Amino acid sequence: MQMNATYSSFVAVGDSFTEGMSDELPDGTYRGWADLLAARLAARVPDFRYANLAVRGKLIGQIVDDQAGPAAAMDADLVTLVGGLNDVLRPKCDIGLVAARLEEAVELLAPRCRQLVLMHSPGRHGPLLERGRPRMERLYAHIDALAARHGAAVVDLFGAPVLGDPRMWADDRLHLNTEGHRRVAEAVWQAIGLPATYDWRAPLPPPVLPGWRSRRGADLRFARQHLAPWIGRRLTGRSSGDGRSPKRAELLPLALPARDADDAPDARSAPGG
């Protein structure tokens, strides 16, 4: 890995994690780690170009079929590929098929970029994570093998305890919050050979646990606002990404507010840092 590397273009491929849910901006749109990373890279290089093809709810087959080909055709310096978690967290999953489709995407993308980045997606501590852990670990072992074979970098978010802390997750318990996305952006930044800004693995301060009544209220709100709609989509075969287009479907020059380029906290401001 070249240290202090320069990248003039970046394409992000994946699902809701890469789209940026739930790092919500005041206008209701989502930013997320990929946008944060792109802004930081753009601050280093004139005429930096960025595309984000990720769409929420997509399974690995849809990511490969709809995003991998267009991403490869862009011939970007940097490509991130994150997918498969939506598959392995479902009750029924052919992990062999998921691995095969992921391999298909890697074989398509790796020769067409200077640096491919793969990830072990993070998991929020709780029963859902424990049910999916065996399949997740099989998927991540396959990702490691693919990376070794194709010269890709791997960012191990799953192995960072701080990203399993519930305080890093949004109210839906499925997506990282703003601080979680900031840490992922820093993790990828370091993985592609750029100097560390702060320790993204640093733990949060000890939690102050709410009372029983507060916890039960939060559980009821979660079930009503997030779990029930999610179950409804599963039962009807719908996805949150149905009919949705990528937010940056073309590799174009990036013009984001300056606050995004400077939005990585330093060692003094990072929680737990």
GROMACS .gro file of N, CA, C and O in nm, residues 16-37 39 50 52 56 168-172 174-185 247 256 259-260 263-265:
model
  200
   16SER      N    1  -2.736   0.034   0.175
   16SER     CA    2  -2.767   0.151   0.259
   16SER      C    3  -2.646   0.198   0.340
   16SER      O    4  -2.633   0.317   0.368
   17PHE      N    5  -2.558   0.106   0.379
   17PHE     CA    6  -2.440   0.143   0.456
   17PHE      C    7  -2.354   0.243   0.378
   17PHE      O    8  -2.305   0.341   0.434
   18THR      N    9  -2.339   0.220   0.249
   18THR     CA   10  -2.257   0.309   0.165
   18THR      C   11  -2.338   0.428   0.114
   18THR      O   12  -2.282   0.535   0.089
   19GLU      N   13  -2.469   0.412   0.102
   19GLU     CA   14  -2.553   0.527   0.066
   19GLU      C   15  -2.547   0.635   0.174
   19GLU      O   16  -2.556   0.753   0.145
   20GLY      N   17  -2.531   0.592   0.300
   20GLY     CA   18  -2.514   0.689   0.407
   20GLY      C   19  -2.620   0.688   0.514
   20GLY      O   20  -2.618   0.774   0.604
   21MET      N   21  -2.714   0.596   0.511
   21MET     CA   22  -2.812   0.587   0.619
   21MET      C   23  -2.740   0.544   0.748
   21MET      O   24  -2.656   0.454   0.745
   22SER      N   25  -2.767   0.609   0.861
   22SER     CA   26  -2.863   0.714   0.886
   22SER      C   27  -2.791   0.841   0.934
   22SER      O   28  -2.823   0.898   1.037
   23ASP      N   29  -2.693   0.883   0.856
   23ASP     CA   30  -2.623   1.010   0.881
   23ASP      C   31  -2.704   1.120   0.813
   23ASP      O   32  -2.673   1.162   0.701
   24GLU      N   33  -2.809   1.165   0.880
   24GLU     CA   34  -2.907   1.253   0.818
   24GLU      C   35  -2.866   1.399   0.829
   24GLU      O   36  -2.823   1.446   0.935
   25LEU      N   37  -2.881   1.471   0.718
   25LEU     CA   38  -2.853   1.613   0.713
   25LEU      C   39  -2.982   1.693   0.741
   25LEU      O   40  -3.092   1.637   0.736
   26PRO      N   41  -2.972   1.822   0.768
   26PRO     CA   42  -3.092   1.901   0.800
   26PRO      C   43  -3.200   1.897   0.691
   26PRO      O   44  -3.319   1.911   0.722
   27ASP      N   45  -3.160   1.877   0.566
   27ASP     CA   46  -3.260   1.875   0.459
   27ASP      C   47  -3.325   1.738   0.440
   27ASP      O   48  -3.405   1.718   0.349
   28GLY      N   49  -3.289   1.641   0.527
   28GLY     CA   50  -3.349   1.509   0.519
   28GLY      C   51  -3.274   1.410   0.433
   28GLY      O   52  -3.310   1.292   0.430
   29THR      N   53  -3.171   1.454   0.362
   29THR     CA   54  -3.090   1.363   0.283
   29THR      C   55  -2.984   1.298   0.372
   29THR      O   56  -2.961   1.340   0.485
   30TYR      N   57  -2.920   1.193   0.318
   30TYR     CA   58  -2.817   1.122   0.393
   30TYR      C   59  -2.680   1.153   0.336
   30TYR      O   60  -2.662   1.161   0.214
   31ARG      N   61  -2.584   1.167   0.424
   31ARG     CA   62  -2.445   1.191   0.384
   31ARG      C   63  -2.369   1.059   0.393
   31ARG      O   64  -2.358   0.987   0.295
   32GLY      N   65  -2.313   1.025   0.508
   32GLY     CA   66  -2.248   0.896   0.527
   32GLY      C   67  -2.099   0.897   0.502
   32GLY      O   68  -2.040   0.994   0.454
   33TRP      N   69  -2.037   0.784   0.537
   33TRP     CA   70  -1.891   0.774   0.534
   33TRP      C   71  -1.833   0.795   0.395
   33TRP      O   72  -1.725   0.853   0.381
   34ALA      N   73  -1.899   0.747   0.291
   34ALA     CA   74  -1.843   0.760   0.156
   34ALA      C   75  -1.838   0.906   0.113
   34ALA      O   76  -1.739   0.951   0.053
   35ASP      N   77  -1.944   0.983   0.142
   35ASP     CA   78  -1.942   1.125   0.111
   35ASP      C   79  -1.834   1.198   0.191
   35ASP      O   80  -1.765   1.287   0.139
   36LEU      N   81  -1.822   1.162   0.318
   36LEU     CA   82  -1.718   1.225   0.401
   36LEU      C   83  -1.579   1.195   0.348
   36LEU      O   84  -1.492   1.283   0.340
   37LEU      N   85  -1.557   1.069   0.311
   37LEU     CA   86  -1.426   1.031   0.256
   37LEU      C   87  -1.400   1.105   0.125
   37LEU      O   88  -1.289   1.156   0.103
   39ALA      N   89  -1.512   1.392   0.028
   39ALA     CA   90  -1.484   1.533   0.052
   39ALA      C   91  -1.340   1.552   0.101
   39ALA      O   92  -1.272   1.647   0.062
   50TYR      N   93  -1.625   1.199  -0.813
   50TYR     CA   94  -1.685   1.105  -0.718
   50TYR      C   95  -1.819   1.057  -0.771
   50TYR      O   96  -1.898   1.133  -0.825
   52ASN      N   97  -2.137   0.773  -0.630
   52ASN     CA   98  -2.187   0.682  -0.528
   52ASN      C   99  -2.308   0.609  -0.587
   52ASN      O  100  -2.415   0.666  -0.601
   56ARG      N  101  -3.002   0.172  -0.093
   56ARG     CA  102  -3.048   0.101   0.026
   56ARG      C  103  -3.126  -0.025  -0.008
   56ARG      O  104  -3.195  -0.033  -0.110
  168MET      N  105  -2.330   0.402   1.872
  168MET     CA  106  -2.283   0.433   1.737
  168MET      C  107  -2.391   0.411   1.632
  168MET      O  108  -2.367   0.431   1.513
  169TRP      N  109  -2.509   0.369   1.676
  169TRP     CA  110  -2.615   0.330   1.583
  169TRP      C  111  -2.736   0.420   1.595
  169TRP      O  112  -2.765   0.474   1.702
  170ALA      N  113  -2.807   0.432   1.484
  170ALA     CA  114  -2.928   0.514   1.479
  170ALA      C  115  -3.043   0.444   1.552
  170ALA      O  116  -3.033   0.327   1.591
  171ASP      N  117  -3.153   0.514   1.564
  171ASP     CA  118  -3.269   0.460   1.634
  171ASP      C  119  -3.324   0.335   1.567
  171ASP      O  120  -3.389   0.253   1.633
  172ASP      N  121  -3.299   0.317   1.437
  172ASP     CA  122  -3.351   0.198   1.369
  172ASP      C  123  -3.271   0.073   1.400
  172ASP      O  124  -3.310  -0.038   1.363
  174LEU      N  125  -3.027  -0.049   1.273
  174LEU     CA  126  -2.976  -0.116   1.153
  174LEU      C  127  -2.864  -0.038   1.086
  174LEU      O  128  -2.787  -0.095   1.007
  175HIS      N  129  -2.855   0.093   1.113
  175HIS     CA  130  -2.760   0.179   1.045
  175HIS      C  131  -2.680   0.262   1.144
  175HIS      O  132  -2.732   0.300   1.249
  176LEU      N  133  -2.558   0.291   1.108
  176LEU     CA  134  -2.474   0.376   1.192
  176LEU      C  135  -2.529   0.518   1.197
  176LEU      O  136  -2.592   0.566   1.102
  177ASN      N  137  -2.501   0.586   1.307
  177ASN     CA  138  -2.536   0.728   1.317
  177ASN      C  139  -2.420   0.813   1.266
  177ASN      O  140  -2.324   0.762   1.207
  178THR      N  141  -2.429   0.944   1.287
  178THR     CA  142  -2.329   1.035   1.233
  178THR      C  143  -2.188   1.003   1.283
  178THR      O  144  -2.093   0.997   1.205
  179GLU      N  145  -2.173   0.979   1.412
  179GLU     CA  146  -2.041   0.948   1.465
  179GLU      C  147  -1.989   0.815   1.411
  179GLU      O  148  -1.869   0.801   1.382
  180GLY      N  149  -2.076   0.718   1.394
  180GLY     CA  150  -2.033   0.592   1.336
  180GLY      C  151  -1.980   0.609   1.195
  180GLY      O  152  -1.876   0.553   1.158
  181HIS      N  153  -2.050   0.688   1.114
  181HIS     CA  154  -2.005   0.712   0.977
  181HIS      C  155  -1.873   0.788   0.974
  181HIS      O  156  -1.787   0.762   0.888
  182ARG      N  157  -1.854   0.882   1.065
  182ARG     CA  158  -1.727   0.955   1.070
  182ARG      C  159  -1.611   0.859   1.097
  182ARG      O  160  -1.504   0.870   1.037
  183ARG      N  161  -1.635   0.765   1.186
  183ARG     CA  162  -1.528   0.670   1.217
  183ARG      C  163  -1.499   0.577   1.100
  183ARG      O  164  -1.383   0.542   1.076
  184VAL      N  165  -1.601   0.537   1.028
  184VAL     CA  166  -1.577   0.453   0.911
  184VAL      C  167  -1.497   0.529   0.806
  184VAL      O  168  -1.404   0.475   0.744
  185ALA      N  169  -1.531   0.655   0.784
  185ALA     CA  170  -1.455   0.736   0.688
  185ALA      C  171  -1.308   0.742   0.727
  185ALA      O  172  -1.218   0.729   0.642
  247LYS      N  173  -2.758   0.825  -0.560
  247LYS     CA  174  -2.754   0.969  -0.541
  247LYS      C  175  -2.648   1.037  -0.626
  247LYS      O  176  -2.657   1.157  -0.652
  256LEU      N  177  -1.871   1.994  -0.257
  256LEU     CA  178  -1.945   1.987  -0.132
  256LEU      C  179  -1.907   2.104  -0.043
  256LEU      O  180  -1.798   2.161  -0.059
  259ARG      N  181  -1.745   2.239   0.511
  259ARG     CA  182  -1.758   2.171   0.640
  259ARG      C  183  -1.744   2.020   0.624
  259ARG      O  184  -1.699   1.951   0.716
  260ASP      N  185  -1.782   1.963   0.506
  260ASP     CA  186  -1.769   1.819   0.487
  260ASP      C  187  -1.623   1.778   0.477
  260ASP      O  188  -1.583   1.674   0.527
  263ASP      N  189  -1.480   1.760   0.831
  263ASP     CA  190  -1.570   1.701   0.929
  263ASP      C  191  -1.513   1.579   0.999
  263ASP      O  192  -1.585   1.510   1.070
  264ALA      N  193  -1.386   1.548   0.980
  264ALA     CA  194  -1.325   1.439   1.054
  264ALA      C  195  -1.270   1.494   1.184
  264ALA      O  196  -1.183   1.579   1.182
  265PRO      N  197  -1.319   1.449   1.298
  265PRO     CA  198  -1.271   1.504   1.425
  265PRO      C  199  -1.126   1.467   1.449
  265PRO      O  200  -1.080   1.362   1.409
   0.00000   0.00000   0.00000
